Amino acid sequence: MLTGFLGLVQLFGIFFYVGLFAVGGGLVAATFMQQVLVEKYAVISAEKFYSMLAISESTPGPIGVNLATYCGVELFGPVGGIITTFGELLPSLIIIMLISRFFSNFQKKPLVQAAFNGLRPATAGMVLVATINVFMIALLNTAAYEATGNLLTLFQWKQIVFYIIALVLLFLVKKMHPVFIVIAGALFGIIFL
């Protein structure tokens, strides 16, 4: 468990690492955070992490930054939120300043173009992993299935029904803004879960 000043330094380092290597956006950053915070260091549980991810996706702003701030506040209060947010953003600031200074000289180089071509499929794969993880936590109950061995207990039926209804509304009611689906999801979670 991360505690004290050393814990804040470690947390800064974790989020600096996430910000440095999360090429492709918030869901890629979420995948890194999940691997580091849940799997590697066991700082928070998977269920807690995905609840935090759902809230971070529902609030305005970049998902990765929202999630970093939420994790920091959850672990160390407001100071932790500031440290994790700064750690998440600092690599991007450094890289953008370097790119803006030198990119025009290098953008036509074959090595740079090859690097960007390699980043695209890697980023798509990381987004896919994050999506699958969120689906598994939200729609499946593996603990109940392992305890009972009954396939029907594997599925979280209320969430699956809500998900299907939300998809139908989102794609069939063209004038419905997605924010209403997000609000309905929050209400659904408060009332039924």
mmCIF file with all atom_site columns, C-alpha atoms in Angstrom, residues 1-147:
data_model
loop_
_atom_site.group_PDB
_atom_site.id
_atom_site.type_symbol
_atom_site.label_atom_id
_atom_site.label_alt_id
_atom_site.label_comp_id
_atom_site.label_asym_id
_atom_site.label_entity_id
_atom_site.label_seq_id
_atom_site.pdbx_PDB_ins_code
_atom_site.Cartn_x
_atom_site.Cartn_y
_atom_site.Cartn_z
_atom_site.occupancy
_atom_site.B_iso_or_equiv
_atom_site.pdbx_formal_charge
_atom_site.auth_seq_id
_atom_site.auth_comp_id
_atom_site.auth_asym_id
_atom_site.auth_atom_id
_atom_site.pdbx_PDB_model_num
ATOM 1   C CA . MET A 1 1   ? 0.000   0.000   0.000   1.00 0.00 ? 1   MET A CA 1
ATOM 2   C CA . LEU A 1 2   ? 1.214   3.495   -0.786  1.00 0.00 ? 2   LEU A CA 1
ATOM 3   C CA . THR A 1 3   ? 1.492   5.705   2.300   1.00 0.00 ? 3   THR A CA 1
ATOM 4   C CA . GLY A 1 4   ? 3.173   8.937   3.330   1.00 0.00 ? 4   GLY A CA 1
ATOM 5   C CA . PHE A 1 5   ? 5.477   11.132  1.300   1.00 0.00 ? 5   PHE A CA 1
ATOM 6   C CA . LEU A 1 6   ? 7.170   8.138   -0.345  1.00 0.00 ? 6   LEU A CA 1
ATOM 7   C CA . GLY A 1 7   ? 3.735   6.901   -1.435  1.00 0.00 ? 7   GLY A CA 1
ATOM 8   C CA . LEU A 1 8   ? 3.039   10.263  -3.081  1.00 0.00 ? 8   LEU A CA 1
ATOM 9   C CA . VAL A 1 9   ? 6.374   10.091  -4.903  1.00 0.00 ? 9   VAL A CA 1
ATOM 10  C CA . GLN A 1 10  ? 5.593   6.538   -6.069  1.00 0.00 ? 10  GLN A CA 1
ATOM 11  C CA . LEU A 1 11  ? 2.121   7.641   -7.179  1.00 0.00 ? 11  LEU A CA 1
ATOM 12  C CA . PHE A 1 12  ? 3.641   10.539  -9.129  1.00 0.00 ? 12  PHE A CA 1
ATOM 13  C CA . GLY A 1 13  ? 6.041   8.073   -10.770 1.00 0.00 ? 13  GLY A CA 1
ATOM 14  C CA . ILE A 1 14  ? 3.228   5.689   -11.662 1.00 0.00 ? 14  ILE A CA 1
ATOM 15  C CA . PHE A 1 15  ? 1.177   8.405   -13.311 1.00 0.00 ? 15  PHE A CA 1
ATOM 16  C CA . PHE A 1 16  ? 4.212   9.928   -15.015 1.00 0.00 ? 16  PHE A CA 1
ATOM 17  C CA . TYR A 1 17  ? 4.861   6.464   -16.515 1.00 0.00 ? 17  TYR A CA 1
ATOM 18  C CA . VAL A 1 18  ? 1.214   6.183   -17.588 1.00 0.00 ? 18  VAL A CA 1
ATOM 19  C CA . GLY A 1 19  ? 1.262   9.657   -19.128 1.00 0.00 ? 19  GLY A CA 1
ATOM 20  C CA . LEU A 1 20  ? 4.519   8.920   -20.931 1.00 0.00 ? 20  LEU A CA 1
ATOM 21  C CA . PHE A 1 21  ? 3.484   5.640   -22.541 1.00 0.00 ? 21  PHE A CA 1
ATOM 22  C CA . ALA A 1 22  ? -0.293  6.003   -22.965 1.00 0.00 ? 22  ALA A CA 1
ATOM 23  C CA . VAL A 1 23  ? -0.196  6.907   -26.639 1.00 0.00 ? 23  VAL A CA 1
ATOM 24  C CA . GLY A 1 24  ? -3.729  6.915   -27.998 1.00 0.00 ? 24  GLY A CA 1
ATOM 25  C CA . GLY A 1 25  ? -5.914  8.566   -25.434 1.00 0.00 ? 25  GLY A CA 1
ATOM 26  C CA . GLY A 1 26  ? -7.804  7.956   -22.230 1.00 0.00 ? 26  GLY A CA 1
ATOM 27  C CA . LEU A 1 27  ? -8.769  4.326   -22.667 1.00 0.00 ? 27  LEU A CA 1
ATOM 28  C CA . VAL A 1 28  ? -5.150  3.412   -23.337 1.00 0.00 ? 28  VAL A CA 1
ATOM 29  C CA . ALA A 1 29  ? -4.184  5.345   -20.200 1.00 0.00 ? 29  ALA A CA 1
ATOM 30  C CA . ALA A 1 30  ? -6.936  3.485   -18.328 1.00 0.00 ? 30  ALA A CA 1
ATOM 31  C CA . THR A 1 31  ? -5.480  0.165   -19.471 1.00 0.00 ? 31  THR A CA 1
ATOM 32  C CA . PHE A 1 32  ? -2.034  1.176   -18.197 1.00 0.00 ? 32  PHE A CA 1
ATOM 33  C CA . MET A 1 33  ? -3.500  2.406   -14.919 1.00 0.00 ? 33  MET A CA 1
ATOM 34  C CA . GLN A 1 34  ? -5.408  -0.842  -14.475 1.00 0.00 ? 34  GLN A CA 1
ATOM 35  C CA . GLN A 1 35  ? -2.277  -2.901  -15.111 1.00 0.00 ? 35  GLN A CA 1
ATOM 36  C CA . VAL A 1 36  ? -0.131  -0.869  -12.732 1.00 0.00 ? 36  VAL A CA 1
ATOM 37  C CA . LEU A 1 37  ? -2.570  0.063   -9.942  1.00 0.00 ? 37  LEU A CA 1
ATOM 38  C CA . VAL A 1 38  ? -4.651  -3.127  -9.854  1.00 0.00 ? 38  VAL A CA 1
ATOM 39  C CA . GLU A 1 39  ? -2.477  -5.939  -11.176 1.00 0.00 ? 39  GLU A CA 1
ATOM 40  C CA . LYS A 1 40  ? 1.116   -4.924  -10.400 1.00 0.00 ? 40  LYS A CA 1
ATOM 41  C CA . TYR A 1 41  ? 0.876   -2.997  -7.117  1.00 0.00 ? 41  TYR A CA 1
ATOM 42  C CA . ALA A 1 42  ? -2.658  -3.953  -5.941  1.00 0.00 ? 42  ALA A CA 1
ATOM 43  C CA . VAL A 1 43  ? -3.252  -0.395  -4.754  1.00 0.00 ? 43  VAL A CA 1
ATOM 44  C CA . ILE A 1 44  ? -6.973  -0.622  -5.508  1.00 0.00 ? 44  ILE A CA 1
ATOM 45  C CA . SER A 1 45  ? -9.326  -3.480  -6.385  1.00 0.00 ? 45  SER A CA 1
ATOM 46  C CA . ALA A 1 46  ? -10.479 -4.148  -9.950  1.00 0.00 ? 46  ALA A CA 1
ATOM 47  C CA . GLU A 1 47  ? -14.098 -3.366  -9.030  1.00 0.00 ? 47  GLU A CA 1
ATOM 48  C CA . LYS A 1 48  ? -13.113 -0.056  -7.439  1.00 0.00 ? 48  LYS A CA 1
ATOM 49  C CA . PHE A 1 49  ? -10.960 0.802   -10.447 1.00 0.00 ? 49  PHE A CA 1
ATOM 50  C CA . TYR A 1 50  ? -13.758 0.172   -12.949 1.00 0.00 ? 50  TYR A CA 1
ATOM 51  C CA . SER A 1 51  ? -16.221 2.142   -10.841 1.00 0.00 ? 51  SER A CA 1
ATOM 52  C CA . MET A 1 52  ? -13.732 5.001   -10.889 1.00 0.00 ? 52  MET A CA 1
ATOM 53  C CA . LEU A 1 53  ? -13.340 4.554   -14.653 1.00 0.00 ? 53  LEU A CA 1
ATOM 54  C CA . ALA A 1 54  ? -17.112 4.746   -15.164 1.00 0.00 ? 54  ALA A CA 1
ATOM 55  C CA . ILE A 1 55  ? -17.302 7.965   -13.158 1.00 0.00 ? 55  ILE A CA 1
ATOM 56  C CA . SER A 1 56  ? -14.281 9.398   -14.994 1.00 0.00 ? 56  SER A CA 1
ATOM 57  C CA . GLU A 1 57  ? -15.907 8.648   -18.354 1.00 0.00 ? 57  GLU A CA 1
ATOM 58  C CA . SER A 1 58  ? -19.119 10.316  -17.214 1.00 0.00 ? 58  SER A CA 1
ATOM 59  C CA . THR A 1 59  ? -17.539 13.575  -16.122 1.00 0.00 ? 59  THR A CA 1
ATOM 60  C CA . PRO A 1 60  ? -16.353 16.344  -18.457 1.00 0.00 ? 60  PRO A CA 1
ATOM 61  C CA . GLY A 1 61  ? -12.727 16.302  -19.502 1.00 0.00 ? 61  GLY A CA 1
ATOM 62  C CA . PRO A 1 62  ? -10.177 13.759  -20.685 1.00 0.00 ? 62  PRO A CA 1
ATOM 63  C CA . ILE A 1 63  ? -10.805 10.289  -19.265 1.00 0.00 ? 63  ILE A CA 1
ATOM 64  C CA . GLY A 1 64  ? -7.161  9.635   -18.387 1.00 0.00 ? 64  GLY A CA 1
ATOM 65  C CA . VAL A 1 65  ? -6.766  12.907  -16.499 1.00 0.00 ? 65  VAL A CA 1
ATOM 66  C CA . ASN A 1 66  ? -10.109 12.474  -14.726 1.00 0.00 ? 66  ASN A CA 1
ATOM 67  C CA . LEU A 1 67  ? -9.142  8.955   -13.682 1.00 0.00 ? 67  LEU A CA 1
ATOM 68  C CA . ALA A 1 68  ? -5.693  10.054  -12.508 1.00 0.00 ? 68  ALA A CA 1
ATOM 69  C CA . THR A 1 69  ? -7.216  12.836  -10.435 1.00 0.00 ? 69  THR A CA 1
ATOM 70  C CA . TYR A 1 70  ? -9.855  10.524  -8.985  1.00 0.00 ? 70  TYR A CA 1
ATOM 71  C CA . CYS A 1 71  ? -7.242  7.889   -8.052  1.00 0.00 ? 71  CYS A CA 1
ATOM 72  C CA . GLY A 1 72  ? -5.066  10.495  -6.383  1.00 0.00 ? 72  GLY A CA 1
ATOM 73  C CA . VAL A 1 73  ? -7.936  11.969  -4.387  1.00 0.00 ? 73  VAL A CA 1
ATOM 74  C CA . GLU A 1 74  ? -9.143  8.506   -3.404  1.00 0.00 ? 74  GLU A CA 1
ATOM 75  C CA . LEU A 1 75  ? -5.693  7.460   -2.131  1.00 0.00 ? 75  LEU A CA 1
ATOM 76  C CA . PHE A 1 76  ? -4.253  10.727  -0.706  1.00 0.00 ? 76  PHE A CA 1
ATOM 77  C CA . GLY A 1 77  ? -6.978  13.369  -0.742  1.00 0.00 ? 77  GLY A CA 1
ATOM 78  C CA . PRO A 1 78  ? -6.719  16.651  -2.672  1.00 0.00 ? 78  PRO A CA 1
ATOM 79  C CA . VAL A 1 79  ? -2.897  16.675  -2.580  1.00 0.00 ? 79  VAL A CA 1
ATOM 80  C CA . GLY A 1 80  ? -2.887  13.216  -4.167  1.00 0.00 ? 80  GLY A CA 1
ATOM 81  C CA . GLY A 1 81  ? -5.252  14.457  -6.858  1.00 0.00 ? 81  GLY A CA 1
ATOM 82  C CA . ILE A 1 82  ? -2.914  17.323  -7.706  1.00 0.00 ? 82  ILE A CA 1
ATOM 83  C CA . ILE A 1 83  ? 0.163   15.044  -7.718  1.00 0.00 ? 83  ILE A CA 1
ATOM 84  C CA . THR A 1 84  ? -1.420  12.378  -9.943  1.00 0.00 ? 84  THR A CA 1
ATOM 85  C CA . THR A 1 85  ? -2.866  14.924  -12.340 1.00 0.00 ? 85  THR A CA 1
ATOM 86  C CA . PHE A 1 86  ? 0.492   16.653  -12.652 1.00 0.00 ? 86  PHE A CA 1
ATOM 87  C CA . GLY A 1 87  ? 2.230   13.295  -13.095 1.00 0.00 ? 87  GLY A CA 1
ATOM 88  C CA . GLU A 1 88  ? -0.229  12.299  -15.832 1.00 0.00 ? 88  GLU A CA 1
ATOM 89  C CA . LEU A 1 89  ? 0.073   15.607  -17.709 1.00 0.00 ? 89  LEU A CA 1
ATOM 90  C CA . LEU A 1 90  ? 3.791   16.372  -17.367 1.00 0.00 ? 90  LEU A CA 1
ATOM 91  C CA . PRO A 1 91  ? 5.047   13.891  -20.017 1.00 0.00 ? 91  PRO A CA 1
ATOM 92  C CA . SER A 1 92  ? 2.541   15.232  -22.538 1.00 0.00 ? 92  SER A CA 1
ATOM 93  C CA . LEU A 1 93  ? 3.619   18.797  -21.871 1.00 0.00 ? 93  LEU A CA 1
ATOM 94  C CA . ILE A 1 94  ? 7.287   17.908  -22.309 1.00 0.00 ? 94  ILE A CA 1
ATOM 95  C CA . ILE A 1 95  ? 6.664   15.872  -25.467 1.00 0.00 ? 95  ILE A CA 1
ATOM 96  C CA . ILE A 1 96  ? 4.427   18.535  -27.053 1.00 0.00 ? 96  ILE A CA 1
ATOM 97  C CA . MET A 1 97  ? 7.037   21.209  -26.383 1.00 0.00 ? 97  MET A CA 1
ATOM 98  C CA . LEU A 1 98  ? 9.737   19.047  -27.984 1.00 0.00 ? 98  LEU A CA 1
ATOM 99  C CA . ILE A 1 99  ? 7.543   18.082  -30.934 1.00 0.00 ? 99  ILE A CA 1
ATOM 100 C CA . SER A 1 100 ? 6.505   21.660  -31.618 1.00 0.00 ? 100 SER A CA 1
ATOM 101 C CA . ARG A 1 101 ? 10.139  22.637  -31.678 1.00 0.00 ? 101 ARG A CA 1
ATOM 102 C CA . PHE A 1 102 ? 11.542  19.839  -33.850 1.00 0.00 ? 102 PHE A CA 1
ATOM 103 C CA . PHE A 1 103 ? 8.701   17.992  -35.626 1.00 0.00 ? 103 PHE A CA 1
ATOM 104 C CA . SER A 1 104 ? 8.674   20.023  -38.811 1.00 0.00 ? 104 SER A CA 1
ATOM 105 C CA . ASN A 1 105 ? 12.296  18.932  -39.367 1.00 0.00 ? 105 ASN A CA 1
ATOM 106 C CA . PHE A 1 106 ? 11.533  15.228  -38.890 1.00 0.00 ? 106 PHE A CA 1
ATOM 107 C CA . GLN A 1 107 ? 7.945   14.562  -40.015 1.00 0.00 ? 107 GLN A CA 1
ATOM 108 C CA . LYS A 1 108 ? 8.927   13.430  -43.521 1.00 0.00 ? 108 LYS A CA 1
ATOM 109 C CA . LYS A 1 109 ? 11.628  11.004  -42.322 1.00 0.00 ? 109 LYS A CA 1
ATOM 110 C CA . PRO A 1 110 ? 10.786  7.342   -43.039 1.00 0.00 ? 110 PRO A CA 1
ATOM 111 C CA . LEU A 1 111 ? 11.649  6.289   -39.469 1.00 0.00 ? 111 LEU A CA 1
ATOM 112 C CA . VAL A 1 112 ? 9.192   8.801   -37.978 1.00 0.00 ? 112 VAL A CA 1
ATOM 113 C CA . GLN A 1 113 ? 6.440   7.757   -40.408 1.00 0.00 ? 113 GLN A CA 1
ATOM 114 C CA . ALA A 1 114 ? 7.130   4.087   -39.618 1.00 0.00 ? 114 ALA A CA 1
ATOM 115 C CA . ALA A 1 115 ? 6.863   4.819   -35.887 1.00 0.00 ? 115 ALA A CA 1
ATOM 116 C CA . PHE A 1 116 ? 3.461   6.448   -36.371 1.00 0.00 ? 116 PHE A CA 1
ATOM 117 C CA . ASN A 1 117 ? 2.321   3.543   -38.547 1.00 0.00 ? 117 ASN A CA 1
ATOM 118 C CA . GLY A 1 118 ? 3.308   1.139   -35.765 1.00 0.00 ? 118 GLY A CA 1
ATOM 119 C CA . LEU A 1 119 ? 1.591   3.169   -33.059 1.00 0.00 ? 119 LEU A CA 1
ATOM 120 C CA . ARG A 1 120 ? -1.821  3.062   -34.751 1.00 0.00 ? 120 ARG A CA 1
ATOM 121 C CA . PRO A 1 121 ? -2.468  -0.707  -34.480 1.00 0.00 ? 121 PRO A CA 1
ATOM 122 C CA . ALA A 1 122 ? -0.874  -0.874  -31.029 1.00 0.00 ? 122 ALA A CA 1
ATOM 123 C CA . THR A 1 123 ? -3.179  1.894   -29.830 1.00 0.00 ? 123 THR A CA 1
ATOM 124 C CA . ALA A 1 124 ? -6.219  0.183   -31.341 1.00 0.00 ? 124 ALA A CA 1
ATOM 125 C CA . GLY A 1 125 ? -5.276  -3.020  -29.536 1.00 0.00 ? 125 GLY A CA 1
ATOM 126 C CA . MET A 1 126 ? -4.948  -1.254  -26.193 1.00 0.00 ? 126 MET A CA 1
ATOM 127 C CA . VAL A 1 127 ? -8.332  0.426   -26.625 1.00 0.00 ? 127 VAL A CA 1
ATOM 128 C CA . LEU A 1 128 ? -9.816  -2.994  -27.409 1.00 0.00 ? 128 LEU A CA 1
ATOM 129 C CA . VAL A 1 129 ? -8.302  -4.475  -24.229 1.00 0.00 ? 129 VAL A CA 1
ATOM 130 C CA . ALA A 1 130 ? -9.731  -1.636  -22.133 1.00 0.00 ? 130 ALA A CA 1
ATOM 131 C CA . THR A 1 131 ? -13.153 -2.085  -23.738 1.00 0.00 ? 131 THR A CA 1
ATOM 132 C CA . ILE A 1 132 ? -13.162 -5.839  -23.083 1.00 0.00 ? 132 ILE A CA 1
ATOM 133 C CA . ASN A 1 133 ? -12.111 -5.306  -19.452 1.00 0.00 ? 133 ASN A CA 1
ATOM 134 C CA . VAL A 1 134 ? -14.919 -2.789  -18.879 1.00 0.00 ? 134 VAL A CA 1
ATOM 135 C CA . PHE A 1 135 ? -17.470 -5.133  -20.472 1.00 0.00 ? 135 PHE A CA 1
ATOM 136 C CA . MET A 1 136 ? -16.318 -8.064  -18.356 1.00 0.00 ? 136 MET A CA 1
ATOM 137 C CA . ILE A 1 137 ? -16.552 -6.135  -15.096 1.00 0.00 ? 137 ILE A CA 1
ATOM 138 C CA . ALA A 1 138 ? -19.860 -4.471  -16.006 1.00 0.00 ? 138 ALA A CA 1
ATOM 139 C CA . LEU A 1 139 ? -21.726 -7.413  -17.547 1.00 0.00 ? 139 LEU A CA 1
ATOM 140 C CA . LEU A 1 140 ? -20.183 -10.576 -16.071 1.00 0.00 ? 140 LEU A CA 1
ATOM 141 C CA . ASN A 1 141 ? -20.027 -11.892 -12.508 1.00 0.00 ? 141 ASN A CA 1
ATOM 142 C CA . THR A 1 142 ? -17.145 -14.359 -12.628 1.00 0.00 ? 142 THR A CA 1
ATOM 143 C CA . ALA A 1 143 ? -17.017 -14.745 -8.829  1.00 0.00 ? 143 ALA A CA 1
ATOM 144 C CA . ALA A 1 144 ? -20.636 -15.953 -8.702  1.00 0.00 ? 144 ALA A CA 1
ATOM 145 C CA . TYR A 1 145 ? -20.010 -18.321 -11.581 1.00 0.00 ? 145 TYR A CA 1
ATOM 146 C CA . GLU A 1 146 ? -16.904 -19.780 -9.943  1.00 0.00 ? 146 GLU A CA 1
ATOM 147 C CA . ALA A 1 147 ? -18.786 -20.218 -6.659  1.00 0.00 ? 147 ALA A CA 1
#
